[in-house]
mmCIF file of C-alpha atoms in Angstrom:
data_model
loop_
_atom_site.group_PDB
_atom_site.id
_atom_site.type_symbol
_atom_site.label_atom_id
_atom_site.label_comp_id
_atom_site.label_asym_id
_atom_site.label_seq_id
_atom_site.Cartn_x
_atom_site.Cartn_y
_atom_site.Cartn_z
ATOM 1 C CA MET S 1 151.328 168.407 159.447
ATOM 2 C CA ASN S 2 154.413 166.456 160.421
ATOM 3 C CA ASP S 3 154.500 162.913 161.728
ATOM 4 C CA ASP S 4 155.017 164.005 165.337
ATOM 5 C CA ASP S 5 151.685 165.871 165.293
ATOM 6 C CA GLN S 6 149.686 163.080 163.727
ATOM 7 C CA PRO S 7 148.938 160.907 166.807
ATOM 8 C CA SER S 8 147.251 163.874 168.567
ATOM 9 C CA HIS S 9 144.939 164.448 165.609
ATOM 10 C CA PRO S 10 141.937 162.074 165.892
ATOM 11 C CA ALA S 11 141.585 161.320 162.177
ATOM 12 C CA ARG S 12 145.317 160.843 161.717
ATOM 13 C CA ALA S 13 145.506 158.698 164.819
ATOM 14 C CA LEU S 14 142.815 156.578 163.193
ATOM 15 C CA ALA S 15 145.024 156.260 160.091
ATOM 16 C CA ALA S 16 147.873 155.033 162.293
ATOM 17 C CA LYS S 17 145.521 152.557 163.969
ATOM 18 C CA TRP S 18 144.426 151.333 160.550
ATOM 19 C CA GLY S 19 148.072 150.777 159.643
ATOM 20 C CA LYS S 20 148.523 148.538 162.690
ATOM 21 C CA HIS S 21 145.352 146.659 161.748
ATOM 22 C CA LEU S 22 146.710 146.061 158.236
ATOM 23 C CA ALA S 23 150.066 144.892 159.564
ATOM 24 C CA PHE S 24 148.980 142.630 162.420
ATOM 25 C CA ASP S 25 145.416 141.558 161.642
ATOM 26 C CA ARG S 26 145.503 141.517 157.838
ATOM 27 C CA ARG S 27 149.202 140.575 157.626
ATOM 28 C CA ARG S 28 149.915 142.989 154.824
ATOM 29 C CA SER S 29 153.527 143.644 153.861
ATOM 30 C CA PRO S 30 155.362 146.645 155.372
ATOM 31 C CA HIS S 31 155.500 148.235 151.907
ATOM 32 C CA THR S 32 151.710 147.916 151.483
ATOM 33 C CA VAL S 33 151.061 149.297 154.967
ATOM 34 C CA ARG S 34 153.252 152.353 154.338
ATOM 35 C CA ALA S 35 151.612 153.021 150.984
ATOM 36 C CA TYR S 36 148.054 152.653 152.304
ATOM 37 C CA VAL S 37 148.631 154.818 155.372
ATOM 38 C CA ALA S 38 150.288 157.481 153.206
ATOM 39 C CA THR S 39 147.196 157.438 150.991
ATOM 40 C CA ALA S 40 144.971 157.896 154.048
ATOM 41 C CA HIS S 41 146.938 161.000 155.078
ATOM 42 C CA ARG S 42 146.782 162.385 151.524
ATOM 43 C CA PHE S 43 143.024 161.877 151.585
ATOM 44 C CA LEU S 44 142.720 163.724 154.902
ATOM 45 C CA ASP S 45 144.845 166.598 153.560
ATOM 46 C CA PHE S 46 142.649 166.815 150.474
ATOM 47 C CA LEU S 47 139.384 166.720 152.431
ATOM 48 C CA GLY S 48 140.570 169.585 154.615
ATOM 49 C CA ARG S 49 141.224 171.721 151.518
ATOM 50 C CA HIS S 50 138.120 170.515 149.697
ATOM 51 C CA ARG S 51 135.690 171.143 152.537
ATOM 52 C CA GLY S 52 137.515 174.081 154.064
ATOM 53 C CA GLU S 53 137.370 172.600 157.547
ATOM 54 C CA GLU S 54 139.337 170.370 159.881
ATOM 55 C CA ILE S 55 138.562 166.722 159.280
ATOM 56 C CA GLY S 56 137.800 164.756 162.428
ATOM 57 C CA ARG S 57 137.352 161.006 162.637
ATOM 58 C CA PHE S 58 133.563 161.331 162.542
ATOM 59 C CA SER S 59 133.769 163.432 159.383
ATOM 60 C CA LEU S 60 134.885 160.219 157.697
ATOM 61 C CA LEU S 61 131.475 158.683 158.406
ATOM 62 C CA ASN S 62 129.762 161.260 156.206
ATOM 63 C CA MET S 63 131.370 160.815 152.814
ATOM 64 C CA HIS S 64 129.671 161.595 149.515
ATOM 65 C CA ALA S 65 130.451 160.271 146.057
ATOM 66 C CA ALA S 66 131.393 163.848 145.073
ATOM 67 C CA ASP S 67 134.146 163.829 147.736
ATOM 68 C CA LEU S 68 135.695 160.671 146.345
ATOM 69 C CA ARG S 69 135.391 161.824 142.749
ATOM 70 C CA ALA S 70 137.028 165.144 143.639
ATOM 71 C CA PHE S 71 139.906 163.370 145.377
ATOM 72 C CA LEU S 72 140.383 161.111 142.380
ATOM 73 C CA ALA S 73 140.358 164.075 139.997
ATOM 74 C CA ASP S 74 142.910 165.854 142.191
ATOM 75 C CA ARG S 75 145.238 162.855 142.134
ATOM 76 C CA ARG S 76 144.865 162.378 138.380
ATOM 77 C CA ALA S 77 145.686 166.064 137.905
ATOM 78 C CA ASP S 78 148.938 165.371 139.750
ATOM 79 C CA GLY S 79 149.812 162.903 137.005
ATOM 80 C CA LEU S 80 148.742 159.659 138.686
ATOM 81 C CA GLY S 81 148.153 156.899 136.141
ATOM 82 C CA ALA S 82 144.990 154.816 135.911
ATOM 83 C CA ALA S 83 146.419 151.743 137.636
ATOM 84 C CA SER S 84 147.917 153.776 140.499
ATOM 85 C CA ALA S 85 144.721 155.802 140.862
ATOM 86 C CA SER S 86 142.706 152.600 141.092
ATOM 87 C CA ARG S 87 144.973 151.332 143.898
ATOM 88 C CA GLU S 88 144.696 154.723 145.616
ATOM 89 C CA MET S 89 140.900 154.570 145.583
ATOM 90 C CA SER S 90 141.004 151.022 146.905
ATOM 91 C CA ALA S 91 143.118 152.232 149.831
ATOM 92 C CA VAL S 92 140.738 155.137 150.529
ATOM 93 C CA ARG S 93 137.723 152.829 150.554
ATOM 94 C CA GLY S 94 139.545 150.483 152.893
ATOM 95 C CA PHE S 95 140.346 153.366 155.244
ATOM 96 C CA LEU S 96 136.743 154.601 155.239
ATOM 97 C CA THR S 97 135.479 151.075 155.891
ATOM 98 C CA PHE S 98 137.826 150.793 158.867
ATOM 99 C CA ALA S 99 136.699 154.197 160.163
ATOM 100 C CA ALA S 100 133.065 153.094 160.101
ATOM 101 C CA GLU S 101 133.748 149.754 161.776
ATOM 102 C CA ASP S 102 135.945 151.394 164.414
ATOM 103 C CA ALA S 103 133.011 153.670 165.275
ATOM 104 C CA GLY S 104 130.693 150.664 165.549
ATOM 105 C CA ASN S 105 128.829 151.459 162.326
ATOM 106 C CA LEU S 106 128.136 149.391 159.261
ATOM 107 C CA PRO S 107 130.212 150.696 156.341
ATOM 108 C CA GLN S 108 128.006 152.527 153.840
ATOM 109 C CA LEU S 109 130.376 153.901 151.255
ATOM 110 C CA PRO S 110 129.171 155.987 148.328
ATOM 111 C CA ARG S 111 129.397 154.243 144.989
ATOM 112 C CA THR S 112 132.157 155.444 142.721
ATOM 113 C CA ARG S 113 133.756 153.966 139.660
ATOM 114 C CA ALA S 114 137.440 153.258 139.851
ATOM 115 C CA PRO S 115 139.501 154.404 136.866
ATOM 116 C CA LYS S 116 139.518 151.839 134.098
ATOM 117 C CA ARG S 117 142.868 150.113 134.236
ATOM 118 C CA PRO S 118 144.533 149.298 130.937
ATOM 119 C CA LYS S 119 144.779 145.554 130.461
ATOM 120 C CA THR S 120 148.403 144.519 130.363
ATOM 121 C CA LEU S 121 149.747 141.042 129.855
ATOM 122 C CA PRO S 122 152.930 139.587 131.302
ATOM 123 C CA ARG S 123 155.662 139.056 128.737
ATOM 124 C CA PRO S 124 156.990 135.542 129.160
ATOM 125 C CA ALA S 125 160.452 134.574 127.993
ATOM 126 C CA SER S 126 161.054 131.540 125.851
ATOM 127 C CA PRO S 127 162.508 128.526 127.700
ATOM 128 C CA ASP S 128 165.829 129.041 125.903
ATOM 129 C CA ASP S 129 165.994 132.720 126.891
ATOM 130 C CA ALA S 130 165.040 131.982 130.498
ATOM 131 C CA LEU S 131 167.770 129.368 130.865
ATOM 132 C CA ALA S 132 170.312 131.486 128.994
ATOM 133 C CA LEU S 133 169.594 134.394 131.339
ATOM 134 C CA ALA S 134 170.122 132.235 134.437
ATOM 135 C CA GLU S 135 173.354 130.758 133.091
ATOM 136 C CA GLU S 136 174.717 134.139 132.006
ATOM 137 C CA ALA S 137 173.938 135.627 135.440
ATOM 138 C CA GLY S 138 175.776 132.684 137.005
ATOM 139 C CA GLU S 139 178.807 133.305 134.830
ATOM 140 C CA GLY S 140 178.716 137.053 135.444
ATOM 141 C CA SER S 141 180.209 136.708 138.932
ATOM 142 C CA ASP S 142 183.101 134.619 140.165
ATOM 143 C CA GLY S 143 182.888 131.618 142.449
ATOM 144 C CA TRP S 144 180.067 131.065 144.878
ATOM 145 C CA ILE S 145 178.231 134.317 144.084
ATOM 146 C CA GLY S 146 177.778 133.212 140.487
ATOM 147 C CA ALA S 147 176.582 129.825 141.722
ATOM 148 C CA ARG S 148 174.129 131.611 144.034
ATOM 149 C CA ASP S 149 172.683 133.770 141.247
ATOM 150 C CA LEU S 150 172.252 130.757 138.970
ATOM 151 C CA ALA S 151 170.465 128.824 141.739
ATOM 152 C CA ILE S 152 168.086 131.711 142.505
ATOM 153 C CA LEU S 153 167.079 132.323 138.889
ATOM 154 C CA LEU S 154 166.562 128.623 138.204
ATOM 155 C CA LEU S 155 164.358 128.543 141.300
ATOM 156 C CA LEU S 156 162.282 131.469 140.001
ATOM 157 C CA TYR S 157 161.799 129.887 136.593
ATOM 158 C CA GLY S 158 161.682 126.234 137.648
ATOM 159 C CA SER S 159 159.234 126.663 140.536
ATOM 160 C CA GLY S 160 157.436 129.935 139.763
ATOM 161 C CA LEU S 161 158.605 131.759 142.885
ATOM 162 C CA ARG S 162 158.515 135.479 143.510
ATOM 163 C CA VAL S 163 161.928 136.987 144.308
ATOM 164 C CA SER S 164 160.817 137.660 147.902
ATOM 165 C CA GLU S 165 159.767 134.021 148.279
ATOM 166 C CA ALA S 166 163.099 132.710 147.046
ATOM 167 C CA LEU S 167 164.997 135.025 149.386
ATOM 168 C CA GLY S 168 162.722 133.953 152.234
ATOM 169 C CA VAL S 169 163.732 130.294 152.012
ATOM 170 C CA ARG S 170 165.565 129.235 155.164
ATOM 171 C CA ALA S 171 168.671 127.072 155.399
ATOM 172 C CA SER S 172 166.628 124.589 157.441
ATOM 173 C CA ALA S 173 165.091 123.468 154.112
ATOM 174 C CA LEU S 174 168.397 121.739 153.290
ATOM 175 C CA PRO S 175 168.955 119.195 151.920
ATOM 176 C CA LEU S 176 166.363 119.918 149.260
ATOM 177 C CA GLY S 177 164.022 117.156 148.175
ATOM 178 C CA GLN S 178 161.580 116.989 145.299
ATOM 179 C CA ALA S 179 159.391 119.743 146.765
ATOM 180 C CA LEU S 180 159.834 122.889 148.818
ATOM 181 C CA ARG S 181 157.483 124.682 151.199
ATOM 182 C CA VAL S 182 157.587 128.454 150.654
ATOM 183 C CA THR S 183 155.911 131.403 152.354
ATOM 184 C CA GLY S 184 154.207 133.859 150.020
ATOM 185 C CA LYS S 185 152.048 136.948 150.383
ATOM 186 C CA ARG S 186 150.128 137.378 153.644
ATOM 187 C CA ASN S 187 152.247 134.580 155.150
ATOM 188 C CA LYS S 188 150.419 131.923 153.137
ATOM 189 C CA THR S 189 152.472 128.778 152.600
ATOM 190 C CA ARG S 190 152.410 126.422 149.650
ATOM 191 C CA VAL S 191 154.423 123.507 148.321
ATOM 192 C CA VAL S 192 156.219 123.853 144.981
ATOM 193 C CA PRO S 193 158.025 121.147 142.998
ATOM 194 C CA LEU S 194 161.791 121.257 142.527
ATOM 195 C CA LEU S 195 163.314 120.094 139.260
ATOM 196 C CA PRO S 196 166.570 118.105 139.418
ATOM 197 C CA ALA S 197 168.421 120.998 137.721
ATOM 198 C CA VAL S 198 167.229 123.371 140.449
ATOM 199 C CA ARG S 199 168.294 121.016 143.229
ATOM 200 C CA GLU S 200 171.696 120.556 141.612
ATOM 201 C CA ALA S 201 172.225 124.306 141.260
ATOM 202 C CA VAL S 202 171.270 124.959 144.896
ATOM 203 C CA SER S 203 173.524 122.112 146.051
ATOM 204 C CA ALA S 204 176.457 123.541 144.074
ATOM 205 C CA TYR S 205 175.888 126.951 145.660
ATOM 206 C CA VAL S 206 175.654 125.511 149.168
ATOM 207 C CA THR S 207 178.895 123.570 148.657
ATOM 208 C CA GLN S 208 180.758 126.690 147.537
ATOM 209 C CA CYS S 209 179.251 129.228 149.939
ATOM 210 C CA PRO S 210 181.886 130.251 152.553
ATOM 211 C CA TYR S 211 179.287 131.019 155.220
ATOM 212 C CA PRO S 212 177.490 128.489 157.425
ATOM 213 C CA LEU S 213 173.956 127.864 156.160
ATOM 214 C CA LYS S 214 172.103 126.382 159.103
ATOM 215 C CA GLY S 215 168.825 126.619 160.963
ATOM 216 C CA ASP S 216 166.724 129.739 160.484
ATOM 217 C CA ALA S 217 169.424 131.622 158.570
ATOM 218 C CA PRO S 218 168.569 132.639 154.985
ATOM 219 C CA LEU S 219 169.509 130.074 152.381
ATOM 220 C CA PHE S 220 170.713 132.783 149.993
ATOM 221 C CA VAL S 221 173.147 135.260 151.490
ATOM 222 C CA GLY S 222 175.019 138.340 150.340
ATOM 223 C CA ALA S 223 178.746 138.784 149.844
ATOM 224 C CA ARG S 224 179.277 139.431 153.575
ATOM 225 C CA GLY S 225 177.044 136.622 154.753
ATOM 226 C CA GLY S 226 173.964 138.702 155.565
ATOM 227 C CA PRO S 227 170.504 138.480 153.985
ATOM 228 C CA LEU S 228 170.575 138.950 150.216
ATOM 229 C CA SER S 229 168.861 142.036 148.793
ATOM 230 C CA ALA S 230 166.300 141.685 146.006
ATOM 231 C CA ASP S 231 167.998 144.646 144.313
ATOM 232 C CA LEU S 232 171.161 142.580 143.883
ATOM 233 C CA VAL S 233 169.149 139.862 142.155
ATOM 234 C CA ARG S 234 167.645 142.444 139.812
ATOM 235 C CA ARG S 235 171.099 143.882 139.151
ATOM 236 C CA ALA S 236 172.473 140.468 138.229
ATOM 237 C CA VAL S 237 169.563 139.918 135.850
ATOM 238 C CA ARG S 238 169.965 143.356 134.304
ATOM 239 C CA GLY S 239 173.662 142.734 133.596
ATOM 240 C CA ALA S 240 173.000 139.284 132.111
ATOM 241 C CA ARG S 241 170.127 140.620 130.023
ATOM 242 C CA GLN S 242 172.254 143.401 128.567
ATOM 243 C CA ARG S 243 175.137 141.068 127.748
ATOM 244 C CA LEU S 244 172.773 138.706 125.925
ATOM 245 C CA GLY S 245 170.853 141.464 124.164
ATOM 246 C CA LEU S 246 167.542 140.333 125.658
ATOM 247 C CA PRO S 247 164.563 142.710 126.075
ATOM 248 C CA ASP S 248 164.155 144.867 129.181
ATOM 249 C CA SER S 249 160.895 143.049 129.911
ATOM 250 C CA LEU S 250 162.881 139.970 130.976
ATOM 251 C CA THR S 251 163.004 140.734 134.696
ATOM 252 C CA PRO S 252 163.245 138.316 137.627
ATOM 253 C CA HIS S 253 159.441 138.452 137.939
ATOM 254 C CA ALA S 254 159.108 137.668 134.222
ATOM 255 C CA LEU S 255 160.682 134.288 134.998
ATOM 256 C CA ARG S 256 157.666 133.539 137.213
ATOM 257 C CA HIS S 257 155.353 134.599 134.376
ATOM 258 C CA SER S 258 157.282 132.332 132.035
ATOM 259 C CA PHE S 259 156.901 129.392 134.420
ATOM 260 C CA ALA S 260 153.127 129.897 134.481
ATOM 261 C CA THR S 261 152.722 130.422 130.754
ATOM 262 C CA HIS S 262 154.836 127.426 129.793
ATOM 263 C CA LEU S 263 152.955 125.128 132.194
ATOM 264 C CA LEU S 264 149.620 126.348 130.862
ATOM 265 C CA GLY S 265 150.806 125.715 127.335
ATOM 266 C CA ARG S 266 151.621 122.129 128.339
ATOM 267 C CA GLY S 267 148.087 121.514 129.570
ATOM 268 C CA VAL S 268 148.204 122.332 133.298
ATOM 269 C CA ASP S 269 144.717 123.321 134.491
ATOM 270 C CA LEU S 270 144.061 126.725 136.045
ATOM 271 C CA ARG S 271 143.281 125.404 139.525
ATOM 272 C CA SER S 272 146.601 123.565 139.717
ATOM 273 C CA LEU S 273 148.420 126.617 138.380
ATOM 274 C CA GLN S 274 146.693 128.766 140.997
ATOM 275 C CA GLU S 275 148.043 126.488 143.747
ATOM 276 C CA LEU S 276 151.549 126.498 142.288
ATOM 277 C CA LEU S 277 151.640 130.288 142.016
ATOM 278 C CA GLY S 278 150.038 130.910 145.407
ATOM 279 C CA HIS S 279 147.308 133.168 144.041
ATOM 280 C CA ALA S 280 144.522 133.937 146.506
ATOM 281 C CA SER S 281 141.867 133.891 143.788
ATOM 282 C CA LEU S 282 141.473 132.170 140.459
ATOM 283 C CA SER S 283 140.907 135.521 138.728
ATOM 284 C CA SER S 284 144.585 136.358 139.301
ATOM 285 C CA THR S 285 145.567 133.177 137.481
ATOM 286 C CA GLN S 286 143.160 133.575 134.575
ATOM 287 C CA ILE S 287 145.309 136.293 133.019
ATOM 288 C CA TYR S 288 147.626 133.519 131.867
ATOM 289 C CA THR S 289 144.955 132.188 129.530
ATOM 290 C CA ASP S 290 145.205 135.536 127.740
ATOM 291 C CA VAL S 291 148.985 135.286 127.710
ATOM 292 C CA ASP S 292 148.869 131.846 126.140
ATOM 293 C CA ALA S 293 146.283 132.924 123.576
ATOM 294 C CA ALA S 294 148.462 135.912 122.657
ATOM 295 C CA ARG S 295 151.464 133.624 122.206
ATOM 296 C CA LEU S 296 149.515 131.223 119.989
ATOM 297 C CA LEU S 297 148.209 134.112 117.879
ATOM 298 C CA ASP S 298 151.747 135.402 117.451
ATOM 299 C CA VAL S 299 152.925 131.953 116.312
ATOM 300 C CA TYR S 300 149.998 131.783 113.894
ATOM 301 C CA ARG S 301 150.725 135.182 112.398
ATOM 302 C CA HIS S 302 154.355 134.291 111.793
ATOM 303 C CA ALA S 303 153.697 130.798 110.445
ATOM 304 C CA HIS S 304 150.496 130.927 108.423
ATOM 305 C CA PRO S 305 151.089 131.724 104.737
ATOM 306 C CA ARG S 306 147.966 133.900 104.611
ATOM 307 C CA ALA S 307 148.611 135.764 107.873
#
């Protein structure tokens, strides 16, 4: 069924309505909305094949655990990994919850176990590697573009920002002080500290940038003066990483991980780190205790004569 036919189909119209709810009421990102709605349509396609009947919106109120398990098995057979399958099931459950509430019913979803996700830890860079990466990226391009790349990467490492948060900073934030208000996921704002080296790098970029940086315009702009793409930041990091011989795990987002791990290692408590990172829940921040423990164990193994 193509997209033009979907609004006339009650269940697919409900999926479109759910997408609007996610975007405007839940303030989810456009990428998340597209992914979740696509999952809803995949689920409807599967149910039609699985049950051998057309799936209407009220069919979604009569789900069984066997239906969800069969959908999960079908997706895993397509090669979907455990982490992706877990996200897919989360989207399906969200869609079914919305379907029940839209019909005026209390959601009563069958219990199913999500695939066990392998526990992975962020790989932080050492302070020397993080700074070397930023400086090399700054030297990899001439003039103001190099100054821009240096300023962005120092901001990621020095303040723990996501790439999207750094690119979302407006020129109205100038001149920078000792702290910066940023907008993170779900439009939540927080205040992050700015180190003197970060302020100096941003100031140097602003001085060299040939385009006016005023008002609501982006602080960091592309070569033609428009909004800067996150892909260009990743490309600059990839080039610098290769020239320095650093591991592929040292991505722009790894600089944020490094910020968190290094602060934790210096005694910052989890609640404060949660605020600095903009995590909605403390459980998201607690992974860094595992990162720090892994780092300490690695140091021990390399240093202890009996290790």
